[in-house]
XYZ file of C-alpha atoms in Angstrom:
667
model
C -3.296 -13.398 -7.550
C -7.111 -14.604 -7.681
C -8.971 -17.454 -9.805
C -10.956 -16.327 -12.431
C -13.969 -17.640 -9.597
C -12.129 -16.733 -7.081
C -12.242 -19.752 -5.406
C -8.874 -19.935 -4.393
C -5.469 -17.397 -4.778
C -2.056 -17.906 -5.688
C 0.940 -16.125 -4.211
C 4.864 -16.628 -5.585
C 7.483 -16.495 -3.336
C 10.875 -15.487 -3.186
C 11.946 -18.734 -2.906
C 11.065 -20.387 -6.041
C 7.540 -22.071 -5.210
C 4.175 -21.187 -5.554
C 0.947 -21.512 -2.748
C -1.950 -21.731 -3.446
C -5.235 -20.850 -0.612
C -9.206 -21.591 -0.920
C -10.464 -18.596 -0.182
C -13.535 -20.134 0.621
C -11.039 -20.726 4.309
C -7.702 -19.392 3.554
C -6.153 -22.915 3.839
C -3.288 -23.836 1.712
C -4.690 -26.102 -0.687
C -1.032 -27.213 -2.310
C 2.347 -25.936 -3.366
C 4.393 -25.618 -6.299
C 7.610 -26.834 -6.613
C 10.462 -26.211 -9.377
C 11.367 -23.362 -9.970
C 15.466 -22.508 -8.179
C 15.050 -19.354 -7.881
C 12.247 -16.414 -7.171
C 8.650 -16.340 -8.648
C 7.941 -13.676 -10.486
C 5.022 -13.376 -12.185
C 1.882 -15.597 -12.620
C -1.101 -16.067 -14.143
C -3.980 -18.513 -14.125
C -5.531 -20.419 -17.194
C -9.247 -18.859 -18.218
C -11.028 -21.688 -16.615
C -9.290 -21.689 -13.208
C -6.972 -25.000 -13.682
C -3.210 -24.428 -14.576
C -1.432 -21.629 -12.949
C 1.542 -20.247 -15.881
C 4.140 -18.782 -13.846
C 7.736 -17.214 -14.698
C 11.009 -17.028 -12.444
C 14.337 -15.600 -12.499
C 15.845 -18.765 -13.139
C 14.853 -17.977 -16.901
C 11.659 -21.243 -16.871
C 8.320 -20.887 -17.596
C 6.595 -23.437 -16.389
C 2.186 -25.088 -16.316
C 0.913 -26.259 -13.464
C -2.124 -28.418 -12.994
C -3.610 -27.043 -9.343
C -6.031 -29.571 -8.411
C -2.173 -31.821 -8.172
C 0.205 -30.035 -8.035
C 1.931 -31.155 -11.217
C 3.581 -29.277 -13.289
C 2.663 -29.949 -16.399
C 6.239 -28.562 -18.763
C 8.853 -26.677 -17.970
C 9.388 -23.980 -20.794
C 13.021 -23.230 -21.679
C 14.559 -20.571 -24.539
C 14.615 -17.866 -22.576
C 18.080 -16.253 -21.421
C 17.471 -14.150 -18.759
C 14.646 -13.682 -16.160
C 11.396 -14.651 -17.103
C 9.832 -10.952 -16.404
C 5.762 -11.230 -16.866
C 3.562 -14.085 -18.207
C 0.321 -14.254 -19.159
C -2.603 -16.910 -20.757
C -4.414 -15.385 -24.162
C -8.718 -15.492 -23.486
C -9.039 -18.825 -25.086
C -6.323 -20.469 -22.722
C -4.273 -22.126 -26.137
C -1.318 -20.187 -25.157
C 0.468 -19.158 -23.111
C 3.171 -15.158 -23.842
C 6.003 -14.406 -21.641
C 8.246 -11.443 -21.280
C 11.875 -11.884 -20.646
C 15.304 -9.500 -19.755
C 16.341 -11.281 -22.269
C 14.549 -8.319 -24.594
C 12.428 -11.326 -26.234
C 8.765 -12.674 -25.745
C 7.471 -15.990 -26.620
C 4.224 -17.609 -27.469
C 3.879 -21.415 -26.130
C 1.284 -23.986 -26.904
C -0.029 -24.564 -23.801
C -1.306 -28.119 -25.134
C 2.455 -29.342 -26.247
C 4.511 -26.928 -24.601
C 6.457 -26.001 -27.419
C 7.231 -22.003 -28.389
C 5.281 -21.274 -31.116
C 7.867 -18.014 -32.561
C 9.666 -15.698 -30.553
C 9.489 -12.426 -30.769
C 12.548 -9.813 -30.309
C 12.686 -6.768 -28.757
C 15.275 -4.029 -29.850
C 15.032 -2.841 -26.396
C 13.103 -4.424 -23.381
C 9.719 -5.234 -22.943
C 8.128 -3.705 -20.244
C 4.677 -5.123 -20.452
C 2.261 -6.596 -22.144
C -1.272 -7.145 -23.028
C -4.084 -9.855 -24.999
C -6.312 -8.987 -26.630
C -10.125 -9.359 -26.226
C -10.453 -11.728 -28.538
C -6.978 -13.227 -28.516
C -6.058 -12.349 -31.394
C -3.032 -9.878 -31.577
C -0.552 -9.050 -28.663
C 0.512 -5.435 -27.915
C 3.992 -5.341 -26.147
C 4.954 -1.952 -24.809
C 9.070 -1.292 -24.539
C 11.056 0.970 -23.278
C 11.971 2.457 -26.763
C 8.529 4.683 -26.824
C 6.837 2.436 -28.972
C 3.622 0.070 -28.574
C 3.466 -2.919 -31.605
C 0.486 -4.942 -31.988
C 1.642 -8.409 -32.775
C -0.721 -11.676 -34.853
C -1.331 -14.004 -31.673
C -1.208 -17.099 -34.747
C 1.382 -15.865 -36.944
C 3.544 -13.791 -35.000
C 3.571 -10.968 -37.341
C 3.659 -7.323 -36.432
C 0.870 -5.956 -37.766
C 0.948 -2.452 -36.177
C 3.446 0.362 -34.776
C 2.246 2.855 -32.392
C 4.580 6.128 -31.634
C 4.291 8.682 -29.705
C 5.464 8.647 -26.323
C 8.766 10.460 -25.522
C 9.835 8.218 -23.113
C 9.763 4.179 -22.429
C 5.950 2.629 -22.188
C 5.752 1.778 -18.649
C 1.888 -0.342 -18.963
C -0.439 -0.945 -21.778
C -4.158 -2.517 -21.386
C -7.051 -3.335 -24.213
C -10.264 -1.811 -23.437
C -12.785 -4.347 -22.619
C -14.498 -4.096 -25.901
C -11.032 -4.425 -27.534
C -10.931 -1.248 -30.150
C -8.946 0.486 -28.576
C -5.447 0.141 -26.088
C -4.035 2.690 -24.030
C -0.570 2.953 -22.818
C 1.014 4.927 -20.442
C 4.400 6.473 -20.439
C 7.970 7.558 -18.374
C 7.170 10.357 -20.323
C 4.076 11.008 -17.646
C 1.500 10.939 -20.434
C -1.569 8.602 -20.940
C -2.236 7.773 -24.258
C -5.465 5.951 -26.088
C -5.130 4.288 -29.426
C -7.146 3.256 -32.114
C -6.793 -0.235 -32.602
C -7.953 -0.238 -36.056
C -5.653 2.474 -37.536
C -2.678 3.001 -34.822
C -4.058 6.539 -34.549
C -3.912 8.723 -30.819
C -7.041 9.797 -30.533
C -6.098 11.150 -27.297
C -2.995 12.378 -25.252
C -3.831 12.959 -21.824
C -1.318 15.104 -20.037
C -1.204 16.283 -16.245
C 1.119 13.328 -14.067
C 3.920 15.155 -13.070
C 6.354 12.087 -12.965
C 6.383 8.862 -14.421
C 2.653 7.447 -15.037
C 4.016 3.542 -13.740
C 0.271 1.808 -15.012
C -3.441 2.428 -16.326
C -6.338 0.355 -16.631
C -9.970 0.945 -18.344
C -13.449 0.873 -16.004
C -14.954 -2.676 -16.260
C -17.737 0.015 -19.054
C -14.626 1.794 -20.926
C -15.934 5.116 -20.388
C -12.899 5.938 -18.310
C -9.383 5.065 -17.512
C -7.021 5.267 -13.977
C -3.339 6.257 -14.105
C -1.257 5.667 -11.416
C 1.984 7.505 -11.474
C 4.856 8.097 -9.366
C 3.583 11.872 -8.434
C 1.424 10.198 -5.888
C -1.340 10.382 -7.174
C -4.685 8.683 -9.640
C -6.530 9.912 -12.248
C -9.786 9.089 -13.667
C -9.760 10.274 -17.702
C -12.822 10.737 -19.719
C -12.444 8.166 -23.045
C -14.650 10.580 -25.181
C -12.714 13.501 -24.928
C -9.476 12.664 -22.825
C -10.088 14.560 -20.117
C -9.000 14.902 -16.194
C -11.925 13.151 -14.057
C -10.669 13.169 -10.453
C -7.530 13.703 -9.152
C -7.610 11.797 -6.164
C -6.416 13.112 -2.301
C -3.865 11.784 0.182
C -0.388 12.957 1.990
C 1.489 12.871 -0.989
C 5.253 12.316 1.142
C 5.856 10.208 3.552
C 3.812 9.755 6.483
C 5.328 10.945 10.574
C 2.974 10.462 12.476
C -0.843 9.000 13.012
C -3.104 10.109 16.498
C -6.527 8.447 17.031
C -8.772 10.312 18.340
C -11.627 7.701 20.451
C -14.267 10.696 21.193
C -14.621 11.661 17.637
C -13.377 8.272 16.277
C -11.461 10.134 13.642
C -7.707 9.755 13.159
C -5.090 12.637 12.407
C -2.286 12.466 10.047
C 0.600 14.273 9.118
C 3.469 14.333 6.151
C 6.708 14.544 5.036
C 4.119 16.955 2.343
C 3.561 20.107 5.400
C 0.263 19.050 5.754
C -2.410 17.563 8.244
C -5.252 15.381 7.553
C -8.314 14.076 9.113
C -9.934 10.993 8.853
C -13.287 8.820 9.560
C -11.119 6.032 11.361
C -14.039 3.875 10.495
C -15.076 4.470 6.923
C -11.564 5.996 5.693
C -13.322 9.538 4.500
C -10.800 12.050 4.533
C -12.261 15.421 5.393
C -10.333 18.077 6.002
C -6.559 19.298 5.503
C -5.262 21.439 7.345
C -2.737 23.511 6.078
C -0.147 26.091 6.972
C 2.898 24.621 7.873
C 6.236 25.224 5.084
C 8.352 22.014 6.122
C 7.416 18.821 7.226
C 5.349 18.394 10.129
C 7.010 16.099 12.423
C 4.680 14.947 15.269
C 1.302 15.845 16.100
C -1.270 15.056 19.284
C -4.700 15.694 20.153
C -5.201 17.019 23.429
C -7.135 15.245 26.641
C -10.603 16.603 25.286
C -10.138 16.083 21.271
C -10.764 19.342 20.207
C -7.418 20.333 19.969
C -4.624 19.426 18.043
C -1.350 20.802 17.871
C 1.080 20.096 15.450
C 4.679 20.820 15.262
C 7.476 21.427 12.085
C 10.771 22.244 11.022
C 9.598 25.345 9.972
C 10.328 26.273 13.783
C 6.557 26.529 14.633
C 3.761 25.035 16.560
C 0.779 25.742 14.979
C -2.949 24.820 17.818
C -5.380 23.859 15.531
C -9.510 23.535 16.539
C -10.418 20.348 15.138
C -14.045 21.160 15.033
C -13.477 23.481 12.306
C -10.144 23.010 10.879
C -8.813 26.289 11.550
C -5.616 27.393 13.204
C -6.324 29.018 16.740
C -2.073 30.035 17.563
C 0.806 30.074 15.267
C 3.436 29.458 18.728
C 7.290 30.730 17.726
C 9.693 31.345 18.728
C 12.121 28.005 18.502
C 15.398 29.239 17.014
C 15.416 25.488 14.926
C 13.216 22.536 14.163
C 10.714 21.343 16.321
C 10.843 17.834 16.572
C 8.193 17.322 19.694
C 5.435 18.282 21.522
C 2.782 17.212 24.449
C 0.291 18.387 26.128
C -0.582 18.087 30.298
C -2.736 15.586 31.689
C -5.643 18.777 31.595
C -5.095 20.239 28.290
C -4.157 23.647 29.639
C -0.803 23.756 29.031
C 1.601 22.614 25.696
C 5.311 21.371 25.385
C 7.343 21.999 22.690
C 11.241 20.653 21.848
C 14.091 22.541 20.181
C 17.232 22.975 21.311
C 14.890 24.404 25.045
C 11.124 23.127 26.085
C 9.121 25.884 25.879
C 5.324 25.420 27.870
C 2.723 27.357 25.913
C -0.870 28.495 27.620
C -3.195 26.874 24.683
C -5.896 29.106 25.705
C -4.041 32.551 24.672
C -1.269 31.131 22.956
C 1.387 32.612 25.519
C 4.499 31.225 25.999
C 4.961 30.729 29.656
C 8.437 29.330 30.320
C 11.192 28.902 28.384
C 13.251 25.765 29.890
C 16.947 25.659 29.510
C 19.842 23.389 29.983
C 19.650 20.929 27.486
C 23.236 21.391 24.686
C 22.145 19.934 22.276
C 18.453 18.863 20.555
C 15.478 17.987 22.046
C 14.259 14.991 21.012
C 11.191 13.814 23.815
C 9.164 15.427 25.809
C 6.158 14.022 27.939
C 4.480 15.077 30.480
C 3.992 13.665 33.994
C 0.380 11.491 34.863
C 0.539 13.952 37.589
C 0.524 16.818 35.506
C 3.413 18.119 37.689
C 6.826 17.764 35.747
C 7.433 17.081 32.332
C 10.814 15.266 31.072
C 12.905 15.965 28.453
C 15.632 13.915 26.261
C 17.578 15.027 23.146
C 20.625 14.480 21.308
C 22.958 15.603 24.178
C 22.261 12.428 26.143
C 20.732 13.396 29.200
C 17.066 13.623 30.632
C 16.033 16.937 32.357
C 12.469 16.828 35.017
C 10.907 20.073 35.100
C 8.583 21.619 37.684
C 6.071 22.721 36.400
C 5.063 25.254 38.740
C 8.226 27.008 38.642
C 9.619 26.005 35.510
C 13.381 24.830 37.725
C 15.080 21.803 36.776
C 14.666 18.934 39.313
C 16.858 16.577 38.170
C 19.399 16.131 35.530
C 19.211 11.705 34.727
C 23.010 10.922 33.461
C 24.431 8.079 32.529
C 23.671 6.796 28.913
C 26.726 7.845 26.804
C 24.500 8.461 23.102
C 21.543 10.287 22.442
C 18.329 9.354 23.979
C 15.543 8.719 21.045
C 12.539 7.794 23.633
C 11.219 8.187 27.101
C 8.251 7.210 29.186
C 6.641 7.147 32.307
C 5.524 4.350 34.106
C 1.525 4.366 33.996
C 1.486 5.482 38.398
C 4.260 8.005 37.224
C 6.963 6.934 39.376
C 9.799 5.687 37.028
C 11.144 6.808 33.669
C 12.310 4.416 30.911
C 14.809 5.965 28.500
C 15.975 4.025 25.044
C 18.872 4.899 23.824
C 21.258 5.009 21.041
C 24.049 3.446 23.306
C 22.109 -0.371 22.761
C 20.660 0.095 26.624
C 17.596 0.658 28.207
C 17.039 2.433 31.947
C 14.571 2.665 34.939
C 15.004 6.466 36.364
C 13.264 6.133 39.881
C 11.777 10.339 39.157
C 11.350 11.683 43.224
C 15.101 10.251 43.959
C 17.029 11.105 40.050
C 18.418 8.273 40.148
C 19.059 4.784 37.650
C 17.302 1.939 39.323
C 17.932 -0.874 37.024
C 19.866 -0.785 33.037
C 18.559 -3.468 30.463
C 21.352 -4.592 28.509
C 20.993 -7.360 25.752
C 20.178 -5.540 22.531
C 23.269 -5.231 20.184
C 22.331 -1.678 18.121
C 20.609 1.797 18.889
C 17.307 1.206 20.676
C 15.124 3.373 19.302
C 11.667 2.506 21.436
C 10.673 2.116 24.769
C 6.960 1.597 26.335
C 5.083 0.562 29.453
C 2.620 -2.125 29.334
C -0.581 -1.134 30.353
C 0.108 -2.727 33.803
C 3.764 -1.174 34.539
C 5.405 -4.526 35.436
C 6.916 -4.947 32.416
C 8.713 -2.731 29.655
C 9.052 -3.454 25.360
C 11.755 -2.359 23.644
C 12.875 -1.810 20.073
C 16.366 -2.016 18.193
C 18.518 -1.374 15.300
C 19.413 -4.857 15.793
C 15.775 -6.435 14.260
C 14.265 -7.415 18.222
C 11.863 -6.353 20.391
C 12.923 -7.263 24.383
C 10.049 -7.636 26.838
C 11.923 -6.995 30.603
C 10.492 -7.097 33.734
C 10.547 -3.926 35.341
C 10.860 -5.480 39.267
C 13.615 -8.173 38.088
C 15.027 -6.400 35.417
C 15.742 -9.833 33.416
C 14.146 -9.902 29.943
C 12.050 -12.854 29.631
C 11.243 -12.906 26.526
C 13.437 -11.181 23.569
C 10.815 -11.405 20.119
C 13.152 -12.187 16.784
C 11.474 -11.641 13.351
C 11.997 -8.646 11.348
C 14.532 -8.172 8.894
C 14.962 -4.464 9.634
C 15.627 -1.821 12.182
C 12.408 -1.827 14.167
C 10.449 1.632 13.814
C 7.405 1.267 15.814
C 6.344 -1.223 19.079
C 2.821 -0.576 20.809
C 0.819 -2.557 23.435
C -2.539 -3.127 23.262
C -5.166 -1.570 25.246
C -5.007 -4.928 27.673
C -1.323 -5.772 27.219
C -1.675 -9.312 25.252
C -0.406 -8.512 22.090
C 2.256 -5.966 21.395
C 2.409 -4.448 17.341
C 5.701 -3.732 15.901
C 6.462 -2.408 12.554
C 9.865 -2.154 10.897
C 11.715 0.056 8.200
C 10.724 -2.836 5.491
C 7.016 -2.314 5.919
C 6.561 -5.249 8.232
C 4.330 -5.339 10.737
C 4.194 -8.101 12.796
C 1.581 -8.807 16.137
C 3.190 -10.962 19.424
C 1.386 -12.757 21.958
C 3.058 -11.230 25.312
C 2.518 -14.128 27.095
C 4.647 -16.535 24.624
C 6.066 -14.501 22.469
C 4.979 -16.239 19.679
C 4.464 -14.810 16.027
C 0.613 -14.544 15.699
C 0.267 -12.254 12.339
C 2.940 -11.490 10.096
C 2.432 -8.563 6.316
C 5.185 -7.488 4.830
C 2.670 -4.686 2.723
C 5.258 -1.559 2.261
C 7.070 -2.825 -1.012
C 5.786 -1.318 -3.500
C 8.430 1.168 -4.975
C 8.455 5.007 -4.016
C 11.264 7.611 -5.114
C 12.605 7.514 -1.824
C 13.413 4.557 0.610
C 14.138 6.702 3.695
C 12.129 6.653 6.361
C 12.444 8.131 9.668
C 9.091 7.379 11.487
C 6.512 4.509 11.215
C 3.558 4.653 13.704
C 1.554 2.301 15.432
C -1.280 3.348 17.569
C -4.099 1.116 19.021
C -7.340 2.059 18.752
C -9.848 0.690 21.479
C -10.024 -1.577 24.171
C -12.656 -3.417 23.454
C -12.526 -4.490 19.481
C -8.447 -4.152 19.379
C -7.937 -2.262 16.624
C -3.832 -0.276 15.850
C -3.605 2.504 12.929
C -0.133 2.553 11.303
C 1.158 5.435 9.418
C 4.570 5.362 7.154
C 5.721 6.094 3.916
C 4.483 7.271 1.067
C 2.113 8.651 1.421
C -0.030 5.698 4.009
C -2.265 5.172 6.132
C -3.934 2.350 7.272
C -6.617 0.814 9.895
C -6.469 -3.008 11.444
C -8.958 -4.131 12.919
C -6.884 -7.536 15.398
C -9.384 -10.286 17.445
C -8.479 -13.787 19.208
C -10.940 -16.756 18.440
C -9.613 -19.650 20.789
C -5.653 -19.277 18.833
C -6.395 -18.808 16.561
C -5.564 -14.121 15.341
C -7.942 -12.900 12.609
C -6.367 -10.061 10.791
C -8.263 -7.241 9.181
C -7.888 -3.930 7.132
C -10.531 -2.187 7.811
C -8.754 0.503 5.600
C -6.526 1.787 3.582
C -5.742 5.069 1.598
C -2.135 5.262 -0.065
C -2.362 7.123 -3.489
C -5.682 7.689 -3.785
C -7.695 4.673 -3.024
C -9.739 3.616 0.004
C -10.705 -0.154 0.649
C -13.248 -0.479 2.712
C -13.953 -4.125 2.219
C -13.521 -7.133 4.158
C -9.923 -8.767 4.462
C -10.077 -11.671 7.098
C -7.504 -13.556 7.356
C -7.809 -17.035 9.441
C -4.684 -17.971 10.250
C -2.096 -15.380 10.142
C 0.977 -17.606 11.273
C 3.705 -17.413 8.374
C 2.214 -14.481 6.102
C 6.036 -13.072 6.226
C 6.464 -15.134 3.099
C 3.540 -13.858 0.960
C 5.249 -10.432 0.527
C 1.567 -9.003 1.195
C 0.414 -11.445 -1.412
C -2.245 -12.582 0.447
C -3.643 -9.170 1.828
C -4.461 -7.731 -2.095
C -8.108 -9.361 -1.822
C -10.464 -7.723 0.051
C -8.604 -5.309 2.145
C -5.239 -4.686 0.467
C -5.036 -3.718 -3.086
C -1.877 -4.125 -5.156
C 1.040 -6.346 -6.160
C 4.367 -6.978 -5.105
C 7.260 -5.080 -6.774
C 9.372 -7.992 -8.938
C 12.809 -7.837 -7.043
C 15.384 -7.742 -9.309
C 18.712 -9.301 -9.695
C 22.160 -7.713 -9.856
C 21.948 -8.622 -13.451
C 18.973 -6.829 -13.901
C 19.149 -4.243 -11.785
C 20.390 -1.362 -14.034
C 17.636 -2.140 -16.828
C 14.686 -1.474 -15.127
C 12.721 -0.949 -11.975
C 8.844 -1.850 -12.078
C 6.761 -0.838 -10.082
C 2.766 -1.867 -9.729
C -0.205 0.492 -8.511
C -2.372 -0.078 -5.744
C -5.718 0.965 -7.990
C -4.934 -0.580 -11.177
C -4.422 -4.104 -9.364
C -7.185 -3.757 -7.497
C -8.766 -3.434 -11.056
C -7.391 -6.230 -13.048
C -7.049 -8.799 -10.410
C -10.106 -8.568 -7.885
C -13.257 -11.406 -9.181
C -15.387 -8.623 -7.982
C -13.719 -6.173 -10.226
C -16.690 -6.049 -13.022
C -18.988 -5.633 -10.581
C -16.806 -1.796 -9.225
C -19.444 0.643 -10.828
C -18.223 4.029 -12.410
C -19.398 5.722 -9.548
C -18.311 3.543 -7.361
C -14.695 3.591 -8.508
C -15.166 7.876 -8.508
C -16.153 7.937 -4.872
C -13.452 5.839 -3.956
C -11.075 7.937 -5.162
C -12.709 11.195 -4.256
C -12.904 9.926 -0.505
């Protein structure tokens, strides 16, 4: 969270501490240490001199930001403190808790002025602009307005059919907007208590709402994965976000066109401008998950494969489908272009080779006894390798379609294979916890790399071809010497299985991405983790992640793309000055929010503890999920939206015009 003047940034951590950073250089200025359990919420005082914090330890603390001293420990709640807020005047603090109470505290004495008890859980609270009232949204479907001075209920707003998830006052203070689990947004007159508009359109619970700075429109975010803008005067829809509506399974970059393609479980392919993040085309045709996409070498075509059993060849310039390639009898999980672009390969339980000009099937390569998980062409364009669930690798002659070698040795499914840069070797990653190097000419295994303690999911060669990197479900990345077969680095730090790894174009950096949404950047020479971001902690309906993708974009200013759950695609820039790595998110598109502002982190070491908070200020928007303890899990799942969090917390929010907001959502 930013201070009111934007000079500092505070983030609460799961270890019970709060770190405060100066935004001028992003150096940590102090650590506020005192809570015995994780921090659930923090808020700056209006003058920025104090911070109030709530914790799972049931206490509220008020801190002096300059000295780091704890001024007051506010005791009274009997369950976790789930939200805290300063009044606009800064003379009182409100806290809400899992014990179904809201408490108002005097910031000068630390005394509790009064306690508001609720028969149901308090999901949200908001002070009026004048500070004379506080609105409370509850799971009993009502919004209640309380006199902030006396603690008496002055009005009850009824109309929602399910619990209230978010409430906010208009900038003028004469209206309240509420979001409900009943999929509606309601606009209320504060003076009369009447519901002026009921805004219907979302297909799932609305998790958060916020007014524009001018108060003329409302943004709402829903678990239906859309963002909607509403006219306050008429209560009608203005804009609906445009984005993937389900997990992103693959992303690819086209350097010549400076564009990014992404495919998703929502059965669509989307094309983005790599520099600005503007989405300008959606390719529609598949009827099931789109598992993978690949640009042709000339980058004028894009091929996609799907669970609907088809392969589609798209014209990149026009977005039209040139060919629908049918013949597979099952889900098509993998597809690849030949180096010259004249042919492509796809696999289900067979491998099919297609002529890209005519769309005709040239060969059906039969031999695997189970599903084909991966296909790849040799750099010399004379051979194709396929691997799958039958634990074998098959090498096929492209001229005749004959199987040249069947490589056996793995005792479990092979998830990934890759040719060495010179095409003389193949590296394979298997669920048997090993990596094998194979001599392509002789068809024999030259090295077995043993060390991982769980399934190996990814393997890649360094650009120079002298090193192989492997990623495993044991949460580690290992770097192996191709000549000696020795492991000379084990990269430790991820807390979940690793779904993607990639060398930078110069081979000096390694990017990795794990199932908990954590990205790490490693120095290949030293094995040191240079940058960490625990990003994907925003609640989604499904926590299952089938694929992650990391694609490095350029060799001059190193940049990489990540695509994962929640329909999210992000582009990151990485530069180095001395021994410091600078990571900036160029743009991100998720839940309809496109961010193009500069987010430069000076010293990126150790950011995993920040739970993504530090990236909220510019390049990344949103707040981490408040992780509930077991005793609270049955009461509530808290979800914060990226758009609303940005509007609430960014110091530049007041400068964000209606036109800019609409333009971002339209993009």
